[in-house]
PDB file of C-alpha atoms in Angstrom:
ATOM      1  CA  ALA A 100      24.707  41.796 -15.945  1.00  0.00           C
ATOM      2  CA  GLN A 101      26.141  45.188 -16.736  1.00  0.00           C
ATOM      3  CA  LYS A 102      24.439  48.531 -16.756  1.00  0.00           C
ATOM      4  CA  ILE A 103      25.507  51.983 -17.901  1.00  0.00           C
ATOM      5  CA  THR A 104      23.678  55.119 -16.810  1.00  0.00           C
ATOM      6  CA  GLN A 105      24.069  58.481 -18.495  1.00  0.00           C
ATOM      7  CA  THR A 106      21.822  60.942 -16.698  1.00  0.00           C
ATOM      8  CA  GLN A 107      22.342  63.950 -18.965  1.00  0.00           C
ATOM      9  CA  PRO A 108      20.173  63.733 -22.094  1.00  0.00           C
ATOM     10  CA  GLY A 109      21.697  66.982 -23.347  1.00  0.00           C
ATOM     11  CA  MET A 110      24.527  69.325 -22.503  1.00  0.00           C
ATOM     12  CA  PHE A 111      25.554  72.747 -23.791  1.00  0.00           C
ATOM     13  CA  VAL A 112      29.029  74.235 -23.675  1.00  0.00           C
ATOM     14  CA  GLN A 113      30.638  77.360 -25.046  1.00  0.00           C
ATOM     15  CA  GLU A 114      33.392  76.929 -27.581  1.00  0.00           C
ATOM     16  CA  LYS A 115      36.854  76.691 -25.960  1.00  0.00           C
ATOM     17  CA  GLU A 116      35.442  75.749 -22.560  1.00  0.00           C
ATOM     18  CA  ALA A 117      35.721  72.367 -20.870  1.00  0.00           C
ATOM     19  CA  VAL A 118      32.737  70.055 -20.363  1.00  0.00           C
ATOM     20  CA  THR A 119      32.166  66.904 -18.317  1.00  0.00           C
ATOM     21  CA  LEU A 120      29.813  64.163 -19.474  1.00  0.00           C
ATOM     22  CA  ASP A 121      28.644  61.857 -16.696  1.00  0.00           C
ATOM     23  CA  CYS A 122      28.639  58.081 -16.731  1.00  0.00           C
ATOM     24  CA  THR A 123      27.990  55.618 -13.925  1.00  0.00           C
ATOM     25  CA  TYR A 124      28.115  51.872 -14.270  1.00  0.00           C
ATOM     26  CA  ASP A 125      27.202  48.699 -12.477  1.00  0.00           C
ATOM     27  CA  THR A 126      28.795  45.294 -12.920  1.00  0.00           C
ATOM     28  CA  SER A 127      29.645  42.179 -10.978  1.00  0.00           C
ATOM     29  CA  ASP A 128      32.778  41.558 -13.043  1.00  0.00           C
ATOM     30  CA  PRO A 129      35.981  42.086 -11.022  1.00  0.00           C
ATOM     31  CA  SER A 130      37.750  43.229 -14.172  1.00  0.00           C
ATOM     32  CA  TYR A 131      36.199  45.381 -16.863  1.00  0.00           C
ATOM     33  CA  GLY A 132      36.844  48.062 -19.423  1.00  0.00           C
ATOM     34  CA  LEU A 133      35.118  51.380 -19.933  1.00  0.00           C
ATOM     35  CA  PHE A 134      34.831  53.130 -23.293  1.00  0.00           C
ATOM     36  CA  TRP A 135      33.585  56.401 -24.674  1.00  0.00           C
ATOM     37  CA  TYR A 136      32.322  56.737 -28.231  1.00  0.00           C
ATOM     38  CA  LYS A 137      31.261  59.796 -30.210  1.00  0.00           C
ATOM     39  CA  GLN A 138      28.416  59.549 -32.706  1.00  0.00           C
ATOM     40  CA  PRO A 139      28.063  62.539 -35.043  1.00  0.00           C
ATOM     41  CA  SER A 140      24.943  63.025 -37.109  1.00  0.00           C
ATOM     42  CA  SER A 141      26.518  60.902 -39.858  1.00  0.00           C
ATOM     43  CA  GLY A 142      25.896  57.894 -37.605  1.00  0.00           C
ATOM     44  CA  GLU A 143      29.332  56.351 -37.278  1.00  0.00           C
ATOM     45  CA  MET A 144      30.481  55.497 -33.739  1.00  0.00           C
ATOM     46  CA  ILE A 145      33.968  56.879 -33.213  1.00  0.00           C
ATOM     47  CA  PHE A 146      36.107  55.370 -30.453  1.00  0.00           C
ATOM     48  CA  LEU A 147      37.518  58.081 -28.162  1.00  0.00           C
ATOM     49  CA  ILE A 148      39.087  56.631 -25.051  1.00  0.00           C
ATOM     50  CA  TYR A 149      39.448  53.459 -22.972  1.00  0.00           C
ATOM     51  CA  GLN A 150      39.962  52.874 -19.245  1.00  0.00           C
ATOM     52  CA  GLY A 151      40.729  49.492 -17.711  1.00  0.00           C
ATOM     53  CA  SER A 152      39.398  48.846 -14.246  1.00  0.00           C
ATOM     54  CA  TYR A 153      42.871  48.046 -12.926  1.00  0.00           C
ATOM     55  CA  ASP A 154      44.627  50.941 -14.624  1.00  0.00           C
ATOM     56  CA  GLN A 155      46.340  53.080 -12.007  1.00  0.00           C
ATOM     57  CA  GLN A 156      46.084  56.305 -13.926  1.00  0.00           C
ATOM     58  CA  ASN A 157      43.157  58.003 -15.600  1.00  0.00           C
ATOM     59  CA  ALA A 158      43.219  57.628 -19.368  1.00  0.00           C
ATOM     60  CA  THR A 159      43.915  60.633 -21.573  1.00  0.00           C
ATOM     61  CA  GLU A 160      43.796  61.032 -25.352  1.00  0.00           C
ATOM     62  CA  GLY A 161      44.479  64.520 -26.594  1.00  0.00           C
ATOM     63  CA  ARG A 162      41.615  66.759 -25.446  1.00  0.00           C
ATOM     64  CA  TYR A 163      39.765  63.798 -23.941  1.00  0.00           C
ATOM     65  CA  SER A 164      40.341  62.510 -20.439  1.00  0.00           C
ATOM     66  CA  LEU A 165      38.441  59.999 -18.388  1.00  0.00           C
ATOM     67  CA  ASN A 166      37.791  60.800 -14.744  1.00  0.00           C
ATOM     68  CA  PHE A 167      37.646  57.279 -13.330  1.00  0.00           C
ATOM     69  CA  GLN A 168      36.421  56.906  -9.748  1.00  0.00           C
ATOM     70  CA  LYS A 169      36.204  53.195  -9.113  1.00  0.00           C
ATOM     71  CA  ALA A 170      34.647  53.384  -5.644  1.00  0.00           C
ATOM     72  CA  ARG A 171      31.854  55.566  -6.990  1.00  0.00           C
ATOM     73  CA  LYS A 172      31.553  53.451 -10.164  1.00  0.00           C
ATOM     74  CA  SER A 173      31.817  56.508 -12.323  1.00  0.00           C
ATOM     75  CA  ALA A 174      33.735  57.121 -15.560  1.00  0.00           C
ATOM     76  CA  ASN A 175      33.085  60.682 -16.624  1.00  0.00           C
ATOM     77  CA  LEU A 176      34.442  62.038 -19.893  1.00  0.00           C
ATOM     78  CA  VAL A 177      36.103  65.436 -19.804  1.00  0.00           C
ATOM     79  CA  ILE A 178      36.532  67.327 -23.062  1.00  0.00           C
ATOM     80  CA  SER A 179      38.845  70.303 -22.791  1.00  0.00           C
ATOM     81  CA  ALA A 180      38.836  73.329 -25.090  1.00  0.00           C
ATOM     82  CA  SER A 181      35.555  72.377 -26.814  1.00  0.00           C
ATOM     83  CA  GLN A 182      35.322  72.825 -30.556  1.00  0.00           C
ATOM     84  CA  LEU A 183      32.274  73.203 -32.770  1.00  0.00           C
ATOM     85  CA  GLY A 184      33.074  69.790 -34.269  1.00  0.00           C
ATOM     86  CA  ASP A 185      32.610  68.196 -30.853  1.00  0.00           C
ATOM     87  CA  SER A 186      28.843  68.598 -31.199  1.00  0.00           C
ATOM     88  CA  ALA A 187      27.545  65.022 -31.305  1.00  0.00           C
ATOM     89  CA  MET A 188      26.032  62.209 -29.242  1.00  0.00           C
ATOM     90  CA  TYR A 189      28.428  60.690 -26.742  1.00  0.00           C
ATOM     91  CA  PHE A 190      28.038  57.148 -25.474  1.00  0.00           C
ATOM     92  CA  CYS A 191      29.623  55.521 -22.478  1.00  0.00           C
ATOM     93  CA  ALA A 192      30.050  51.748 -22.762  1.00  0.00           C
ATOM     94  CA  MET A 193      31.540  48.903 -20.804  1.00  0.00           C
ATOM     95  CA  ARG A 194      32.749  45.376 -21.315  1.00  0.00           C
ATOM     96  CA  GLY A 195      33.437  42.716 -18.719  1.00  0.00           C
ATOM     97  CA  ASN A 196      36.915  41.229 -18.972  1.00  0.00           C
ATOM     98  CA  SER A 197      36.119  37.904 -17.397  1.00  0.00           C
ATOM     99  CA  GLY A 198      33.672  35.140 -18.077  1.00  0.00           C
ATOM    100  CA  GLY A 199      32.263  33.961 -21.353  1.00  0.00           C
ATOM    101  CA  SER A 200      31.065  37.276 -22.769  1.00  0.00           C
ATOM    102  CA  ASN A 201      34.125  39.475 -22.509  1.00  0.00           C
ATOM    103  CA  TYR A 202      33.538  40.972 -25.921  1.00  0.00           C
ATOM    104  CA  LYS A 203      30.091  42.517 -26.005  1.00  0.00           C
ATOM    105  CA  LEU A 204      29.752  46.198 -25.243  1.00  0.00           C
ATOM    106  CA  THR A 205      26.919  47.503 -23.094  1.00  0.00           C
ATOM    107  CA  PHE A 206      26.034  51.110 -23.913  1.00  0.00           C
ATOM    108  CA  GLY A 207      24.281  53.889 -22.076  1.00  0.00           C
ATOM    109  CA  LYS A 208      21.548  55.989 -23.671  1.00  0.00           C
ATOM    110  CA  GLY A 209      23.935  58.755 -24.598  1.00  0.00           C
ATOM    111  CA  THR A 210      24.333  62.498 -24.048  1.00  0.00           C
ATOM    112  CA  LEU A 211      23.802  65.007 -26.838  1.00  0.00           C
ATOM    113  CA  LEU A 212      26.517  67.648 -26.619  1.00  0.00           C
ATOM    114  CA  THR A 213      26.027  70.984 -28.336  1.00  0.00           C
ATOM    115  CA  VAL A 214      28.969  73.364 -28.592  1.00  0.00           C
ATOM    116  CA  ASN A 215      27.923  76.975 -29.006  1.00  0.00           C
ATOM    117  CA  PRO A 216      30.098  79.520 -30.857  1.00  0.00           C
TER     118      PRO A 216
ATOM    119  CA  GLY B 264      43.421  52.357 -44.240  1.00  0.00           C
ATOM    120  CA  ALA B 265      39.771  51.746 -45.002  1.00  0.00           C
ATOM    121  CA  GLY B 266      37.360  51.557 -42.110  1.00  0.00           C
ATOM    122  CA  VAL B 267      34.311  49.394 -41.658  1.00  0.00           C
ATOM    123  CA  SER B 268      31.821  49.859 -44.463  1.00  0.00           C
ATOM    124  CA  GLN B 269      28.151  48.971 -44.555  1.00  0.00           C
ATOM    125  CA  SER B 270      25.616  48.853 -47.322  1.00  0.00           C
ATOM    126  CA  PRO B 271      23.064  49.998 -48.013  1.00  0.00           C
ATOM    127  CA  ARG B 272      23.195  53.120 -45.854  1.00  0.00           C
ATOM    128  CA  TYR B 273      19.414  53.427 -45.973  1.00  0.00           C
ATOM    129  CA  LYS B 274      16.788  50.785 -46.587  1.00  0.00           C
ATOM    130  CA  VAL B 275      13.034  51.147 -46.701  1.00  0.00           C
ATOM    131  CA  ALA B 276      11.108  47.897 -46.604  1.00  0.00           C
ATOM    132  CA  LYS B 277       7.421  47.126 -46.614  1.00  0.00           C
ATOM    133  CA  ARG B 278       6.245  45.053 -43.699  1.00  0.00           C
ATOM    134  CA  GLY B 279       6.712  41.397 -44.504  1.00  0.00           C
ATOM    135  CA  GLN B 280       9.638  41.860 -46.883  1.00  0.00           C
ATOM    136  CA  ASP B 281      13.033  40.252 -46.352  1.00  0.00           C
ATOM    137  CA  VAL B 282      16.137  42.460 -46.147  1.00  0.00           C
ATOM    138  CA  ALA B 283      19.878  41.806 -46.209  1.00  0.00           C
ATOM    139  CA  LEU B 284      22.402  44.190 -44.693  1.00  0.00           C
ATOM    140  CA  ARG B 285      26.078  43.913 -45.570  1.00  0.00           C
ATOM    141  CA  CYS B 286      29.168  44.653 -43.514  1.00  0.00           C
ATOM    142  CA  ASP B 287      32.765  44.839 -44.756  1.00  0.00           C
ATOM    143  CA  PRO B 288      35.083  44.830 -41.726  1.00  0.00           C
ATOM    144  CA  ILE B 289      38.557  46.257 -41.528  1.00  0.00           C
ATOM    145  CA  SER B 290      40.977  43.909 -43.281  1.00  0.00           C
ATOM    146  CA  GLY B 291      42.584  41.488 -40.869  1.00  0.00           C
ATOM    147  CA  HIS B 292      40.034  41.984 -38.105  1.00  0.00           C
ATOM    148  CA  VAL B 293      39.078  38.637 -36.696  1.00  0.00           C
ATOM    149  CA  SER B 294      36.123  39.733 -34.583  1.00  0.00           C
ATOM    150  CA  LEU B 295      32.896  41.116 -35.999  1.00  0.00           C
ATOM    151  CA  PHE B 296      29.847  42.366 -34.156  1.00  0.00           C
ATOM    152  CA  TRP B 297      26.348  43.488 -35.041  1.00  0.00           C
ATOM    153  CA  TYR B 298      24.417  45.960 -32.902  1.00  0.00           C
ATOM    154  CA  GLN B 299      20.914  47.387 -33.169  1.00  0.00           C
ATOM    155  CA  GLN B 300      20.324  51.039 -32.270  1.00  0.00           C
ATOM    156  CA  ALA B 301      16.730  52.140 -31.801  1.00  0.00           C
ATOM    157  CA  LEU B 302      15.900  55.828 -32.074  1.00  0.00           C
ATOM    158  CA  GLY B 303      17.168  57.750 -29.057  1.00  0.00           C
ATOM    159  CA  GLN B 304      18.896  54.731 -27.538  1.00  0.00           C
ATOM    160  CA  GLY B 305      22.377  53.333 -27.311  1.00  0.00           C
ATOM    161  CA  PRO B 306      23.379  50.365 -29.456  1.00  0.00           C
ATOM    162  CA  GLU B 307      22.405  46.914 -28.256  1.00  0.00           C
ATOM    163  CA  PHE B 308      24.395  43.783 -28.988  1.00  0.00           C
ATOM    164  CA  LEU B 309      22.963  41.338 -31.494  1.00  0.00           C
ATOM    165  CA  THR B 310      25.637  38.816 -32.430  1.00  0.00           C
ATOM    166  CA  TYR B 311      29.379  38.115 -32.526  1.00  0.00           C
ATOM    167  CA  PHE B 312      31.670  36.289 -34.941  1.00  0.00           C
ATOM    168  CA  GLN B 313      35.211  35.097 -34.475  1.00  0.00           C
ATOM    169  CA  ASN B 314      36.398  34.488 -38.034  1.00  0.00           C
ATOM    170  CA  GLU B 315      33.547  32.529 -39.648  1.00  0.00           C
ATOM    171  CA  ALA B 316      32.243  31.091 -36.386  1.00  0.00           C
ATOM    172  CA  GLN B 317      29.200  32.714 -34.832  1.00  0.00           C
ATOM    173  CA  LEU B 318      30.056  32.421 -31.157  1.00  0.00           C
ATOM    174  CA  ASP B 319      27.170  34.390 -29.695  1.00  0.00           C
ATOM    175  CA  LYS B 320      23.764  35.130 -31.142  1.00  0.00           C
ATOM    176  CA  SER B 321      22.028  35.735 -27.863  1.00  0.00           C
ATOM    177  CA  GLY B 322      21.028  39.291 -28.771  1.00  0.00           C
ATOM    178  CA  LEU B 323      19.094  38.440 -31.918  1.00  0.00           C
ATOM    179  CA  PRO B 324      15.485  39.479 -31.135  1.00  0.00           C
ATOM    180  CA  SER B 325      13.748  36.611 -32.894  1.00  0.00           C
ATOM    181  CA  ASP B 326      14.289  33.735 -35.277  1.00  0.00           C
ATOM    182  CA  ARG B 327      13.536  36.134 -38.117  1.00  0.00           C
ATOM    183  CA  PHE B 328      17.045  37.505 -37.660  1.00  0.00           C
ATOM    184  CA  PHE B 329      19.953  35.583 -39.126  1.00  0.00           C
ATOM    185  CA  ALA B 330      23.611  36.527 -39.539  1.00  0.00           C
ATOM    186  CA  GLU B 331      26.452  34.864 -41.390  1.00  0.00           C
ATOM    187  CA  ARG B 332      30.118  35.387 -42.166  1.00  0.00           C
ATOM    188  CA  PRO B 333      30.932  32.406 -44.365  1.00  0.00           C
ATOM    189  CA  GLU B 334      34.551  33.236 -45.255  1.00  0.00           C
ATOM    190  CA  GLY B 335      35.491  35.077 -42.108  1.00  0.00           C
ATOM    191  CA  SER B 336      35.397  38.497 -43.722  1.00  0.00           C
ATOM    192  CA  VAL B 337      32.189  40.066 -45.088  1.00  0.00           C
ATOM    193  CA  SER B 338      29.100  39.529 -42.962  1.00  0.00           C
ATOM    194  CA  THR B 339      25.419  39.728 -43.812  1.00  0.00           C
ATOM    195  CA  LEU B 340      22.574  40.326 -41.391  1.00  0.00           C
ATOM    196  CA  LYS B 341      19.290  39.083 -42.799  1.00  0.00           C
ATOM    197  CA  ILE B 342      15.871  39.926 -41.442  1.00  0.00           C
ATOM    198  CA  GLN B 343      12.953  37.902 -42.706  1.00  0.00           C
ATOM    199  CA  ARG B 344       9.334  39.087 -42.776  1.00  0.00           C
ATOM    200  CA  THR B 345      10.252  42.535 -41.447  1.00  0.00           C
ATOM    201  CA  GLN B 346       8.032  44.136 -38.817  1.00  0.00           C
ATOM    202  CA  GLN B 347       7.701  47.789 -37.850  1.00  0.00           C
ATOM    203  CA  GLU B 348       9.577  47.175 -34.611  1.00  0.00           C
ATOM    204  CA  ASP B 349      12.615  46.181 -36.683  1.00  0.00           C
ATOM    205  CA  SER B 350      13.033  49.836 -37.719  1.00  0.00           C
ATOM    206  CA  ALA B 351      16.405  50.899 -36.332  1.00  0.00           C
ATOM    207  CA  VAL B 352      20.000  51.589 -37.269  1.00  0.00           C
ATOM    208  CA  TYR B 353      22.031  48.417 -37.607  1.00  0.00           C
ATOM    209  CA  LEU B 354      25.680  48.930 -36.756  1.00  0.00           C
ATOM    210  CA  CYS B 355      28.516  46.607 -37.614  1.00  0.00           C
ATOM    211  CA  ALA B 356      31.839  46.714 -35.746  1.00  0.00           C
ATOM    212  CA  SER B 357      35.107  44.873 -36.094  1.00  0.00           C
ATOM    213  CA  SER B 358      38.186  44.457 -33.959  1.00  0.00           C
ATOM    214  CA  LEU B 359      41.571  42.741 -34.176  1.00  0.00           C
ATOM    215  CA  ASN B 360      40.260  40.262 -31.685  1.00  0.00           C
ATOM    216  CA  SER B 361      37.544  40.335 -29.082  1.00  0.00           C
ATOM    217  CA  TYR B 362      39.661  42.125 -26.492  1.00  0.00           C
ATOM    218  CA  TYR B 363      40.560  45.183 -28.540  1.00  0.00           C
ATOM    219  CA  GLU B 364      38.498  48.287 -29.170  1.00  0.00           C
ATOM    220  CA  GLN B 365      35.720  47.915 -31.676  1.00  0.00           C
ATOM    221  CA  TYR B 366      35.622  50.067 -34.794  1.00  0.00           C
ATOM    222  CA  PHE B 367      32.155  50.811 -36.084  1.00  0.00           C
ATOM    223  CA  GLY B 368      30.759  51.321 -39.541  1.00  0.00           C
ATOM    224  CA  PRO B 369      28.328  54.127 -40.454  1.00  0.00           C
ATOM    225  CA  GLY B 370      25.322  51.868 -39.981  1.00  0.00           C
ATOM    226  CA  THR B 371      22.311  50.949 -42.085  1.00  0.00           C
ATOM    227  CA  ARG B 372      19.126  52.796 -41.233  1.00  0.00           C
ATOM    228  CA  LEU B 373      16.226  50.408 -41.777  1.00  0.00           C
ATOM    229  CA  THR B 374      12.701  51.793 -41.960  1.00  0.00           C
ATOM    230  CA  VAL B 375       9.832  49.325 -42.153  1.00  0.00           C
ATOM    231  CA  THR B 376       6.570  50.824 -43.414  1.00  0.00           C
TER     232      THR B 376
END
């Protein structure tokens, strides 16, 4: 079984500052993938970034980076230079890469990020 | 190119009615997923298709829920005799195959009164 924990129900950040959204996970799979999705008020889940458990380097995509600490089982999302359009719900998710269910995503409860002007 | 589309975007049903929710995946995507997102929660897996084959329906909450993808493209999630606890956003996602990132549609918000 897999579990994702996001302990921050809400976060506030000033425009142009950086913010870190926390995510811890638990799994018995030796190989797995970690994802972050953004969900604006329109409802669509937008894929942001992916980290494989065996990747040597932390993933980066533009202003998004994933601070992956395997020993601590954490996969925090860092957004640099926040913009007003970053205000949304952010979900951390994971997928086991082995076994018979290496396709279903398990999501956390999300963090609501508000960017203040 | 076009993303995943879902219709209707909003559906209000009286308790006991049947509903059908449609998903049009990205063209060429073999894998299709349905998730249920209750208010204030993250999405939860319902079912998975590889082409027209439903390979996993372990997340469907009851036998009132039924999903199909007869030609390996468009999928329909049907809920029979809707109950209030079925009120949620139903998200459809597709991917090139099961290993790649999943692209989500805007969801259908179902309200059962």
